[in-house]
CSV table of C-alpha atoms in Angstrom, one decimal:
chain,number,residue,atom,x,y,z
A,1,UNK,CA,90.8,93.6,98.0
A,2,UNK,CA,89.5,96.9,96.4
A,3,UNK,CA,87.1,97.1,99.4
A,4,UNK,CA,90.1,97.3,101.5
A,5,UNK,CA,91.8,100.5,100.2
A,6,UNK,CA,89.1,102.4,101.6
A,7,UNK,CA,89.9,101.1,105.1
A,8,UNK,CA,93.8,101.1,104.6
A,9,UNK,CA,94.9,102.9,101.4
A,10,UNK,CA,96.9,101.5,98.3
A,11,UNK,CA,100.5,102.4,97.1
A,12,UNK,CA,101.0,102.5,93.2
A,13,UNK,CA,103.8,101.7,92.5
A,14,UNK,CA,105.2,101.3,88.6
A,15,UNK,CA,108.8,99.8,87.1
A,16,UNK,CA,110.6,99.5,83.2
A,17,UNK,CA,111.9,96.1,82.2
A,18,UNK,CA,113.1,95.6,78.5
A,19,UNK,CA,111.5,92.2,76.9
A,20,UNK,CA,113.2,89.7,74.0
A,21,UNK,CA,112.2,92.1,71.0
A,22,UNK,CA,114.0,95.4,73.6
A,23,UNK,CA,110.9,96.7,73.7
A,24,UNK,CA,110.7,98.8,76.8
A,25,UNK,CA,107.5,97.7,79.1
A,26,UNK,CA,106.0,100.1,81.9
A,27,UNK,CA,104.2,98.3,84.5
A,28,UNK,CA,101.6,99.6,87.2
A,29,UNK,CA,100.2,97.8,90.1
A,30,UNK,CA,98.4,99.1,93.1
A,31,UNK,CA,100.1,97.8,96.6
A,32,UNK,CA,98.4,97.4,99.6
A,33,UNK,CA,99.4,95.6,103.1
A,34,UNK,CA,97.1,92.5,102.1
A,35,UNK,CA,98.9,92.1,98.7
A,36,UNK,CA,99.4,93.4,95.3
A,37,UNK,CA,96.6,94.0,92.0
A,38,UNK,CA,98.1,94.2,88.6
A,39,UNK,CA,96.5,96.9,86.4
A,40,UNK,CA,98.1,97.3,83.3
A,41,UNK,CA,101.6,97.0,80.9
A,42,UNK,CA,101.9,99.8,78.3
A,43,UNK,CA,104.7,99.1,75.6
A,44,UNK,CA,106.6,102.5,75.5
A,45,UNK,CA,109.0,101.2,73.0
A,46,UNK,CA,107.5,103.9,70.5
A,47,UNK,CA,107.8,106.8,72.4
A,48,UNK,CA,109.7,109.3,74.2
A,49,UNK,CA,109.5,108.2,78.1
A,50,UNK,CA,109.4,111.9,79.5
A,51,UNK,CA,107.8,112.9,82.9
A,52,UNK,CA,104.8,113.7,81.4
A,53,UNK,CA,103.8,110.6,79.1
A,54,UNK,CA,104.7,108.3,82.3
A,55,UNK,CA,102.8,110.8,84.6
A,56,UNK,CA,99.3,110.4,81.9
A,57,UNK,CA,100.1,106.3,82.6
A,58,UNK,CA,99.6,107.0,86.2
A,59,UNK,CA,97.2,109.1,86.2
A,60,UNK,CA,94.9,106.4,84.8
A,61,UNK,CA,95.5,103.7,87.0
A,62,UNK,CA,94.8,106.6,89.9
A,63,UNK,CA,91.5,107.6,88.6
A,64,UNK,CA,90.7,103.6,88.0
A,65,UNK,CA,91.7,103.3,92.3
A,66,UNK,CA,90.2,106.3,93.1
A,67,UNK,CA,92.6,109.4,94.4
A,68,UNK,CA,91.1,109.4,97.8
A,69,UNK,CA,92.1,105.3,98.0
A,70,UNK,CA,95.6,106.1,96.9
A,71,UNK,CA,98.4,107.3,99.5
A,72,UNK,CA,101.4,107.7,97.5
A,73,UNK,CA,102.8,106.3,94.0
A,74,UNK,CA,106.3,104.4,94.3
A,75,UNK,CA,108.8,104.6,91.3
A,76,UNK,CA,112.4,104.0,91.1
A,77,UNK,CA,115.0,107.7,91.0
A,78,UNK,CA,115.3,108.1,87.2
A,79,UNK,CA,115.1,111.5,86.2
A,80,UNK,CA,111.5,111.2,84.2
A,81,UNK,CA,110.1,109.2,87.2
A,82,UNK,CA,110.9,112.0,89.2
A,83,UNK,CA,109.5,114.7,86.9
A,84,UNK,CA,106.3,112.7,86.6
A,85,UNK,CA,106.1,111.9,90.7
A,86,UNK,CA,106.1,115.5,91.2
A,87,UNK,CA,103.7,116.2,88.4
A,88,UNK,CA,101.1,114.1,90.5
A,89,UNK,CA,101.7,115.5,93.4
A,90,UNK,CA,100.8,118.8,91.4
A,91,UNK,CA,97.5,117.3,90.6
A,92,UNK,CA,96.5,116.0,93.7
A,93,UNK,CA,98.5,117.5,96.6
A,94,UNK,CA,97.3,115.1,98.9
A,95,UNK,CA,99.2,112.1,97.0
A,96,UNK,CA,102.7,112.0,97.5
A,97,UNK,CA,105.7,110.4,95.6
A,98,UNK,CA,108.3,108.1,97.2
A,99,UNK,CA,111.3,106.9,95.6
A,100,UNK,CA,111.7,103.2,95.8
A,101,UNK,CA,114.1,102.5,98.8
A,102,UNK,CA,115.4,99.3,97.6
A,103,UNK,CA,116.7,101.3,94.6
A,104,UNK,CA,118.2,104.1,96.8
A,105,UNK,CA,120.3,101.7,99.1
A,106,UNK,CA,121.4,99.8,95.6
A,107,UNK,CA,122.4,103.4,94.4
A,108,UNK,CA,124.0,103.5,97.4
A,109,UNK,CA,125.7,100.2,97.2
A,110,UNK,CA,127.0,101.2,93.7
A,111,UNK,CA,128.5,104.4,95.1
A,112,UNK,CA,130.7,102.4,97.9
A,113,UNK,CA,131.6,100.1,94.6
A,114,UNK,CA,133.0,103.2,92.8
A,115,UNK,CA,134.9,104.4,95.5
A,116,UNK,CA,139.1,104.0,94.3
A,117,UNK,CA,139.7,101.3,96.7
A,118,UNK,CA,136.6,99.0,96.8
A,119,UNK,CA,136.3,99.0,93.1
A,120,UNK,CA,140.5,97.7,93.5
A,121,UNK,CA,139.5,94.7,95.7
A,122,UNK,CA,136.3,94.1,93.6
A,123,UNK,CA,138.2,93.9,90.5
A,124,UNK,CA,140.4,91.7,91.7
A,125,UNK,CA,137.9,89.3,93.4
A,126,UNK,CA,136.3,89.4,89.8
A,127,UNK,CA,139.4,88.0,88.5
A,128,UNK,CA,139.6,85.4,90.5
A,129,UNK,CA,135.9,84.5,89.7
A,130,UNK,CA,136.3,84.9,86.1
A,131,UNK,CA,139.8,83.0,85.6
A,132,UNK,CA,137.6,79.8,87.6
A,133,UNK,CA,134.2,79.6,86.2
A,134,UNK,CA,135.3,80.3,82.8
A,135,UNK,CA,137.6,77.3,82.2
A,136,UNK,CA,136.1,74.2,83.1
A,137,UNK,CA,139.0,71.6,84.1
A,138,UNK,CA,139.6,74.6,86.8
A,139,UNK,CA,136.1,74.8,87.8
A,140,UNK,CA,136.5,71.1,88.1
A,141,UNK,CA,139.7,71.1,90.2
A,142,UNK,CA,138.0,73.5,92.4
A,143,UNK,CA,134.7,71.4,92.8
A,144,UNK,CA,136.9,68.5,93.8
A,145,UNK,CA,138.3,70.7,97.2
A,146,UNK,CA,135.4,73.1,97.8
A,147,UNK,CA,131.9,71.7,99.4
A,148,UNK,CA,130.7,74.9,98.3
A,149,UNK,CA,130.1,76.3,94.8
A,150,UNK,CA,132.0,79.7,93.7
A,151,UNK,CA,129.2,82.9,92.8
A,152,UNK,CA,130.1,83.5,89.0
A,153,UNK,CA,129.8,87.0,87.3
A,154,UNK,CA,126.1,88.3,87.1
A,155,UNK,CA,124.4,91.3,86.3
A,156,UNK,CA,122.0,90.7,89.6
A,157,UNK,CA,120.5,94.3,89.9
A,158,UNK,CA,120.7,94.6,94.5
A,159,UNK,CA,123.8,94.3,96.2
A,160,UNK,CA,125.5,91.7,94.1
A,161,UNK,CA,129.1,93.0,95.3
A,162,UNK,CA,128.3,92.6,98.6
A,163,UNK,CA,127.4,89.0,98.1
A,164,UNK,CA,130.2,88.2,96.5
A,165,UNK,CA,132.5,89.0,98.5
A,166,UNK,CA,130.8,87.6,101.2
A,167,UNK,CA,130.9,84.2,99.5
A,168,UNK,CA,135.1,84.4,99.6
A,169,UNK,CA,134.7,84.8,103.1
A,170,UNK,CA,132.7,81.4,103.8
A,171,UNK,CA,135.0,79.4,104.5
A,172,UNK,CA,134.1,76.4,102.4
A,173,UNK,CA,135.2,78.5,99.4
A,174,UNK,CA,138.5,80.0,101.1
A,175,UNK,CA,139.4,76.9,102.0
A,176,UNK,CA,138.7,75.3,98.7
A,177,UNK,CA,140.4,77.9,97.1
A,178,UNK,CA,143.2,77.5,99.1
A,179,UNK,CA,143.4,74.0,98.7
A,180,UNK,CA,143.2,74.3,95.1
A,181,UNK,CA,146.0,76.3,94.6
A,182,UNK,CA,148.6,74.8,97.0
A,183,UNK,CA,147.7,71.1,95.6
A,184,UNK,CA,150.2,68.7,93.2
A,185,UNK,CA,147.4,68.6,90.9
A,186,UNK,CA,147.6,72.6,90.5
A,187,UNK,CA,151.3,72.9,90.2
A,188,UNK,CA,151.1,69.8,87.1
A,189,UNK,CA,148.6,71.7,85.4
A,190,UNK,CA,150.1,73.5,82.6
A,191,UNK,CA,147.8,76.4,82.8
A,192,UNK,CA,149.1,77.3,86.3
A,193,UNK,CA,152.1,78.6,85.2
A,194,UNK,CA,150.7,81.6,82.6
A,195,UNK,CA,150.6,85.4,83.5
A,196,UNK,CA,147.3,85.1,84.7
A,197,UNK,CA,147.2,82.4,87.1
A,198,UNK,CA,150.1,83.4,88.6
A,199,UNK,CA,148.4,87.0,89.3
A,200,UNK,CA,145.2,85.5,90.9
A,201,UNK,CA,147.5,83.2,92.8
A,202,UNK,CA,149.5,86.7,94.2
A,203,UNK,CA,145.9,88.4,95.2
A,204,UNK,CA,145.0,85.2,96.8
A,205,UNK,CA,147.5,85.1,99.3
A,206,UNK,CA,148.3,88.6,99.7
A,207,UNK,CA,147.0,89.5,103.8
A,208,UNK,CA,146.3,93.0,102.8
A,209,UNK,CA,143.4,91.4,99.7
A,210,UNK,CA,141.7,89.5,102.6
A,211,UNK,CA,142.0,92.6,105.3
A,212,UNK,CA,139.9,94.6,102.8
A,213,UNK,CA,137.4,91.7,102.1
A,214,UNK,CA,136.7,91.9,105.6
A,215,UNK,CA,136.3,95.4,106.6
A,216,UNK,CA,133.9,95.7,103.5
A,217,UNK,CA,131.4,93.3,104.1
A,218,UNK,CA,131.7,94.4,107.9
A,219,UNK,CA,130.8,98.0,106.3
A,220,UNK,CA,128.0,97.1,103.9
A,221,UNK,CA,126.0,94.6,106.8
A,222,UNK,CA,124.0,97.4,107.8
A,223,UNK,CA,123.3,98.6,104.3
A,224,UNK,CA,122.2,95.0,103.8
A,225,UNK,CA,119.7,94.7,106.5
A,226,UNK,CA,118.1,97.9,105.8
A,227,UNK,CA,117.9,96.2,101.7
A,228,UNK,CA,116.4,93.0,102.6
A,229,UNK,CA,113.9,94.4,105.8
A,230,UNK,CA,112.6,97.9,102.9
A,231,UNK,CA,111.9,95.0,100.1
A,232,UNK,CA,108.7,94.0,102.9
A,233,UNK,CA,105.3,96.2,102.9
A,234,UNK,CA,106.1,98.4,105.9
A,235,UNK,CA,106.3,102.4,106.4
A,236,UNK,CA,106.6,102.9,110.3
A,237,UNK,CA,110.2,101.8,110.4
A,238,UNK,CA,111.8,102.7,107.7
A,239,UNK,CA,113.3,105.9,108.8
A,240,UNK,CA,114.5,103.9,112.1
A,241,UNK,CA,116.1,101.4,110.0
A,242,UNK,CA,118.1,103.9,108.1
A,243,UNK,CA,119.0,105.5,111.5
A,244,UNK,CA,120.4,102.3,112.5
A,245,UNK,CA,122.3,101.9,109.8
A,246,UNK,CA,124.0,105.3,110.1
A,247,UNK,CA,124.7,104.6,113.4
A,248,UNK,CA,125.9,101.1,112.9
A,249,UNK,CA,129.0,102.9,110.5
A,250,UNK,CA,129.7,105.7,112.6
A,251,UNK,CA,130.1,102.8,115.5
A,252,UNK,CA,132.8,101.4,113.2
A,253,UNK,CA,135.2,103.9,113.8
A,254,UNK,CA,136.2,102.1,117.7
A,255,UNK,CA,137.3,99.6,115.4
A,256,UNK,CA,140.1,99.2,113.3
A,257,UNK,CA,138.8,100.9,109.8
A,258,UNK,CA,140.9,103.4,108.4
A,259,UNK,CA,139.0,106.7,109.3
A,260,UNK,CA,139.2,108.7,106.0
A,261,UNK,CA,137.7,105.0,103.8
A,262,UNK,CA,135.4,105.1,106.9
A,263,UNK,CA,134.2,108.8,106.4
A,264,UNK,CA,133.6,108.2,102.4
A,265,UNK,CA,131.4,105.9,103.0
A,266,UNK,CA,129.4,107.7,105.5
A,267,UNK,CA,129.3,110.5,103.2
A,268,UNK,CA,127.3,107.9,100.3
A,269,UNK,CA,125.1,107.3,103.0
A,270,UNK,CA,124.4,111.0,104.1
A,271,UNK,CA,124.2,111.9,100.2
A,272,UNK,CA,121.4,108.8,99.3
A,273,UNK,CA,119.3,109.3,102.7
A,274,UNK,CA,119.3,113.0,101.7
A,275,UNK,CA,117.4,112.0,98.3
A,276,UNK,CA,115.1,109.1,99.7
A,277,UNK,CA,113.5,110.4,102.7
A,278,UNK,CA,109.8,111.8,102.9
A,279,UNK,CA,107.3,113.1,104.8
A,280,UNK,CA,105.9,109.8,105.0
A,281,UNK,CA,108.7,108.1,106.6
A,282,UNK,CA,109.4,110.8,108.9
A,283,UNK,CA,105.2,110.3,109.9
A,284,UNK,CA,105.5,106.4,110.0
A,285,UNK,CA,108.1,107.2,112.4
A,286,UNK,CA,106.7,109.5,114.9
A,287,UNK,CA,102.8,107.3,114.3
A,288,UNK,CA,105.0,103.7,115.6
A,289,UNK,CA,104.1,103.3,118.7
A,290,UNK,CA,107.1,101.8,120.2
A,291,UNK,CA,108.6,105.1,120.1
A,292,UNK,CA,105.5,106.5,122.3
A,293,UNK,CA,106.6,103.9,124.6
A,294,UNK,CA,110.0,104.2,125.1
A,295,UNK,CA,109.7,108.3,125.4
A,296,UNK,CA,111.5,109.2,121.9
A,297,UNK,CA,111.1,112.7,121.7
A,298,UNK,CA,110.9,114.1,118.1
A,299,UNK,CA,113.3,116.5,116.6
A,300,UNK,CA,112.5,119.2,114.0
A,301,UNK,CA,113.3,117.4,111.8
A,302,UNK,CA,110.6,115.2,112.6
A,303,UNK,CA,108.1,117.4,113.1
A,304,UNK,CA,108.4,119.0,110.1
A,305,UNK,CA,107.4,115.8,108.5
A,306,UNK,CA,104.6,115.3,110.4
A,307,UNK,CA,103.6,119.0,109.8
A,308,UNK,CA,103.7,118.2,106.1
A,309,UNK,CA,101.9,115.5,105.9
A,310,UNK,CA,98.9,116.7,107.9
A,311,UNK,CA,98.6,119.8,105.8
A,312,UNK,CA,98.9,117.8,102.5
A,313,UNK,CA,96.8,115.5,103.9
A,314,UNK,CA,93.8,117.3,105.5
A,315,UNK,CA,94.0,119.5,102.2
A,316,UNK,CA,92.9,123.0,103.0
A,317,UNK,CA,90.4,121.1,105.8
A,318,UNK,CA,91.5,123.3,108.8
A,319,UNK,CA,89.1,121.9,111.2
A,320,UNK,CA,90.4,118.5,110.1
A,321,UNK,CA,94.0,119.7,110.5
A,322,UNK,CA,93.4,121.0,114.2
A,323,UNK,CA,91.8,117.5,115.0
A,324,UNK,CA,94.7,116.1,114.0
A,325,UNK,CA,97.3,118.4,115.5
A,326,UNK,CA,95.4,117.7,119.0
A,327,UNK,CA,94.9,114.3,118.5
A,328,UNK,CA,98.4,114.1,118.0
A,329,UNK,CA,99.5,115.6,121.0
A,330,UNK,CA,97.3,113.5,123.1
A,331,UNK,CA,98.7,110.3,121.4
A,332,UNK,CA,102.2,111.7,122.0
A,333,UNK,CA,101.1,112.7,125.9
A,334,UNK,CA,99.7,109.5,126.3
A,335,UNK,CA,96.4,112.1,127.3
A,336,UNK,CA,93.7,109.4,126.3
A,337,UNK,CA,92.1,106.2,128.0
A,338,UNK,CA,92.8,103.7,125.2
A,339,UNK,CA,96.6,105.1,125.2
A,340,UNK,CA,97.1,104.3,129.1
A,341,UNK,CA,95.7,101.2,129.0
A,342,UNK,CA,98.4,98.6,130.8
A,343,UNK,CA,98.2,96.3,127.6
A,344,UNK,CA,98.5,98.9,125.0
A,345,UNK,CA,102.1,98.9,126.0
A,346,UNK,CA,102.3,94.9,125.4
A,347,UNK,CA,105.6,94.6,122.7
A,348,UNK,CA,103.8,91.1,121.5
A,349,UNK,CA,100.9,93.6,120.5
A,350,UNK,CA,102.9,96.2,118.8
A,351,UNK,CA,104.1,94.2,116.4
A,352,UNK,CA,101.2,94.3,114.3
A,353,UNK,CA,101.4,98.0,113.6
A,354,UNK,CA,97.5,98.3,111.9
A,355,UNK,CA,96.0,96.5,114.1
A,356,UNK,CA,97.7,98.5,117.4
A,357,UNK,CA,95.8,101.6,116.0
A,358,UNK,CA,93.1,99.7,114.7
A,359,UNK,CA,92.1,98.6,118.7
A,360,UNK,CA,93.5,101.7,120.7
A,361,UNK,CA,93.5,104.6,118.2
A,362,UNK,CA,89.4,105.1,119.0
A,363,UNK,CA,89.8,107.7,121.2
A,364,UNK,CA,91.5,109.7,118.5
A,365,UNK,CA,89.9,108.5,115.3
A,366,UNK,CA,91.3,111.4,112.9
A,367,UNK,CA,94.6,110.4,113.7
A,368,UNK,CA,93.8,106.7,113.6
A,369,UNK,CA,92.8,107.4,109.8
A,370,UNK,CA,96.0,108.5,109.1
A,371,UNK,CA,98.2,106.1,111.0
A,372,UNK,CA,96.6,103.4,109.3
A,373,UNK,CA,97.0,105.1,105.8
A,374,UNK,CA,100.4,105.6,106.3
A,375,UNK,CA,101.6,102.3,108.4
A,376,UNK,CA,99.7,100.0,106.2
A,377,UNK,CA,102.0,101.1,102.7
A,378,UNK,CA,105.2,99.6,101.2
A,379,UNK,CA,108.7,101.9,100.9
A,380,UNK,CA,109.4,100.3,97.9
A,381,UNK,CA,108.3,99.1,94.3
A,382,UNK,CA,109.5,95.9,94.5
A,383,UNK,CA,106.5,93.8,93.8
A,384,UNK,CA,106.7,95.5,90.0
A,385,UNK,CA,110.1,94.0,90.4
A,386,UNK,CA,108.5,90.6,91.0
A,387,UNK,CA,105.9,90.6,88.5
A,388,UNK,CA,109.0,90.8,85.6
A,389,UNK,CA,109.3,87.3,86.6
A,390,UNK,CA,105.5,86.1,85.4
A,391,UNK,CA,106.8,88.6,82.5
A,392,UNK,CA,109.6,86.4,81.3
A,393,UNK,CA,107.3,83.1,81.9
A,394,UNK,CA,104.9,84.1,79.3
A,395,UNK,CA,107.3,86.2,77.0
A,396,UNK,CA,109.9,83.8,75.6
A,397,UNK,CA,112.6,83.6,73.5
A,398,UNK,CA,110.5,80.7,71.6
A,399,UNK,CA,107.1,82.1,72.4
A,400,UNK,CA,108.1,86.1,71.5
A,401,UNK,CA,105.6,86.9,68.8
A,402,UNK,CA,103.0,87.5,71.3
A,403,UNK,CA,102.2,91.3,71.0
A,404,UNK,CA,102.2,93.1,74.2
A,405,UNK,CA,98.4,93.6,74.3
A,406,UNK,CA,98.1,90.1,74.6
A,407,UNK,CA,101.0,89.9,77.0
A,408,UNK,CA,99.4,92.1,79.4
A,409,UNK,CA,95.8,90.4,79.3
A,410,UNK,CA,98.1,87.0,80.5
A,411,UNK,CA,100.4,88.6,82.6
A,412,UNK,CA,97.4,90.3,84.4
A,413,UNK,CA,95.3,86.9,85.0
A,414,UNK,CA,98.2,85.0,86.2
A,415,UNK,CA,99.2,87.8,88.6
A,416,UNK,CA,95.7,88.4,90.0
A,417,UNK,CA,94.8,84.7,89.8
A,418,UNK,CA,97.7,83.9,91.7
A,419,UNK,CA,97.0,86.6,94.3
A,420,UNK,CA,93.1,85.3,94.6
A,421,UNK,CA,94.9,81.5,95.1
A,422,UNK,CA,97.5,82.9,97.5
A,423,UNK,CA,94.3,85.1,99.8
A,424,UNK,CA,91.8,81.8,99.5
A,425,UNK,CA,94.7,79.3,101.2
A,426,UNK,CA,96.2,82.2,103.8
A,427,UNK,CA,93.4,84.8,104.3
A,428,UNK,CA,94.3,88.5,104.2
A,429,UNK,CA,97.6,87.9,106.2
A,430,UNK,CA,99.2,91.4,107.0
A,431,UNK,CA,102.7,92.2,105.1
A,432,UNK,CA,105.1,94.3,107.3
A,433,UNK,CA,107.8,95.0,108.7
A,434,UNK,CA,107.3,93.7,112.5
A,435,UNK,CA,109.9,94.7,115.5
A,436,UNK,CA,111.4,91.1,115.8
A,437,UNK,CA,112.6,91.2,112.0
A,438,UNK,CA,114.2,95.0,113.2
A,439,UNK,CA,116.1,93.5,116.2
């Protein structure tokens, strides 16, 4: 696996979880297209977690990779992971820092729950939850009409509003609920007839409720796709994905969405894909080779990413930086052999983004570095996310006197053992997003 970050790069990427004793656990793994290594868990729980004592954790899981293996480090948006992203890029200019994506679109699920009349309709589909699944002769009646089973309150960290309210919409629960509530054995039941039930009964059947239901979930689809397609490994399309979604919304206005509930949430969107986008995104972009295909021409916007990157990147190399300027232009121009060739333009082959460059990006091997570099990395620091799961396995409730030195040693040969079981069975299968998933 190590061997492999020379070729393709590694993406550090590091997360906080809080364990039985609250003691506050920083994680750091190093993520690459062929899977994820597990480094080390530092207990935190006795200091102050500024920018600076997170940015010393990193810094010696960096040196352990090797800065010239590492592409960019991956953290969520908290204010000290920010300070200590842009301390590294301080120390090594040609590293950059990423906020996690699948934390910016939850931010940006959470700000469409805060707005005045979401958080009406949410609070009132958690009333309906809450009156249900907390009394159990109710839960029972509703069992007995409803094939399906009613989502109860959670603290479920990405896009748990959304999938709640989606679950009111399948109609096995509608229906049930429905059911429920016009049935003989609801009208004898004595609790039917107190202030509450008869107020979840009222936002049951009132059309406007079920009108809003609707046009939410139709408004947080595309957020949704973009959520589950960023928690892959894949770099090249993330910037397209978030363009779709935009697009997606602003398309919602031919339809019957009030225009001013319409524009607030455009404005969350604007606002969150102001704070997650890079220079790598905007590269992955422009590097995809799809877009060479169908003639996308590329904005400043655009090119000022690119422009970045390449700088940052070659590092004061100038000769290295005009390779890549001209090898970039005659990728864009479609200038070289390999480029032109009738099946470099095969959809079937550029789904595989890697290995595209890896068998036509000879003719312009500079760039090919880079394109691989870039295209081979995650957008997101999900598989820290993950790896609180092995986390709660070994740390538990009965089993919490284990001191987080030993902790770590398990946690780090069940997540590198698993990930030596998972490459003997598959082989080094590719992670990515690929076009298929996309359309």
């Amino acid at each position: 696996m190590k061997e492999y970050w020379k070729t393709y790069g590694c993406t550090i990427v590091s997360d906080g979880w809080t364990d039985t004793r609250n003691r506050l656990i920083i994680n750091v793994m190093a993520s690459s297209m062929y899977g994820s290594i597990f480094f080390k868990s530092v207990d935190t729980s006795s200091h102050v977690k500024k920018g600076e004592y997170i940015c010393n954790i990193l810094k010696d899981v960096i040196l352990e990779v090797g800065p010239l293996n590492v592409v960019q480090v991956c953290m969520d948006n908290a204010t000290n992971c920010v300070v200590a992203g842009e301390m590294i890029e301080k120390d090594w200019p040609s590293l950059f820092y990423t906020r996690c994506t699948c934390h910016c679109v939850d931010l940006l699920i959470e700000d469409i729950a805060k707005l005045a009349w979401i958080d009406n309709i949410l609070q009132s589909t958690m009333k309906i939850t809450v009156f249900i699944t907390r009394k159990q002769n109710v839960l029972a009646m509703f069992r007995s009409f409803s094939e399906k089973e009613l989502l109860k309150p959670s603290n479920t960290r990405f896009a748990y509003s959304f999938i709640v309210l989606s679950n009111f919409l399948d109609e096995r629960v509608y229906g049930g609920l429905r059911r429920m509530m016009v049935s003989e054995q609801w009208g004898k039941w004595k609790g039917s007839r107190t202030k509450k039930a008869e107020e979840i009964v009222t936002i049951f059947f009132e059309a406007r409720f079920w009108s809003n239901v609707k046009m939410i979930v139709t408004l947080c689809l595309p957020i949704l796709k973009l959520l589950r397609l960023a928690d892959r490994e894949g770099m090249g399309l993330i910037y397209d994905l978030t363009q779709q979604m935009i697009k997606e919304i602003n398309n919602m206005s031919l339809i019957e969405i009030d225009p001013m509930k319409l524009d607030e949430i455009k404005l969350c969107c604007r606002n969150r894909w102001s704070m997650l986008q890079s220079p790598l995104h905007l590269t992955g972009y422009v590097l995809h080779p799809i877009w060479t295909e169908n003639g996308q021409e590329i904005n400043n916007k655009m090119n000022t990413g690119w422009m970045t990157t390449i700088m940052r990147y070659a590092s004061g190399n100038q000769v290295l930086q005009d390779a890549l300027i001209d090898e970039f232009y005659a990728y864009r121009k479609q200038t070289c052999y390999m480029f032109r060739l009738p099946f470099a333009a095969d959809l079937n082959r550029m789904k595989n983004l890697v290995m595209c460059w890896e068998t036509f990006g000879t003719t312009t091997p500079n760039l090919m570095k880079l394109a691989i570099h870039v295209l081979s990395q995650g957008s997101s620091a999900s598989p820290c996310e993950r790896n609180w799961n092995t986390f709660s396995v070994i740390h538990t409730r009965r089993r919490n006197m284990l001191s987080p030195c030993h902790v770590e040693k398990l946690v780090y040969l069940h997540t590198n053992l698993q990930l030596l079981k998972w490459i003997k069975e598959r082989g080094y299968t590719p992670l990515e997003i690929t076009m298929e998933m996309v359309r």
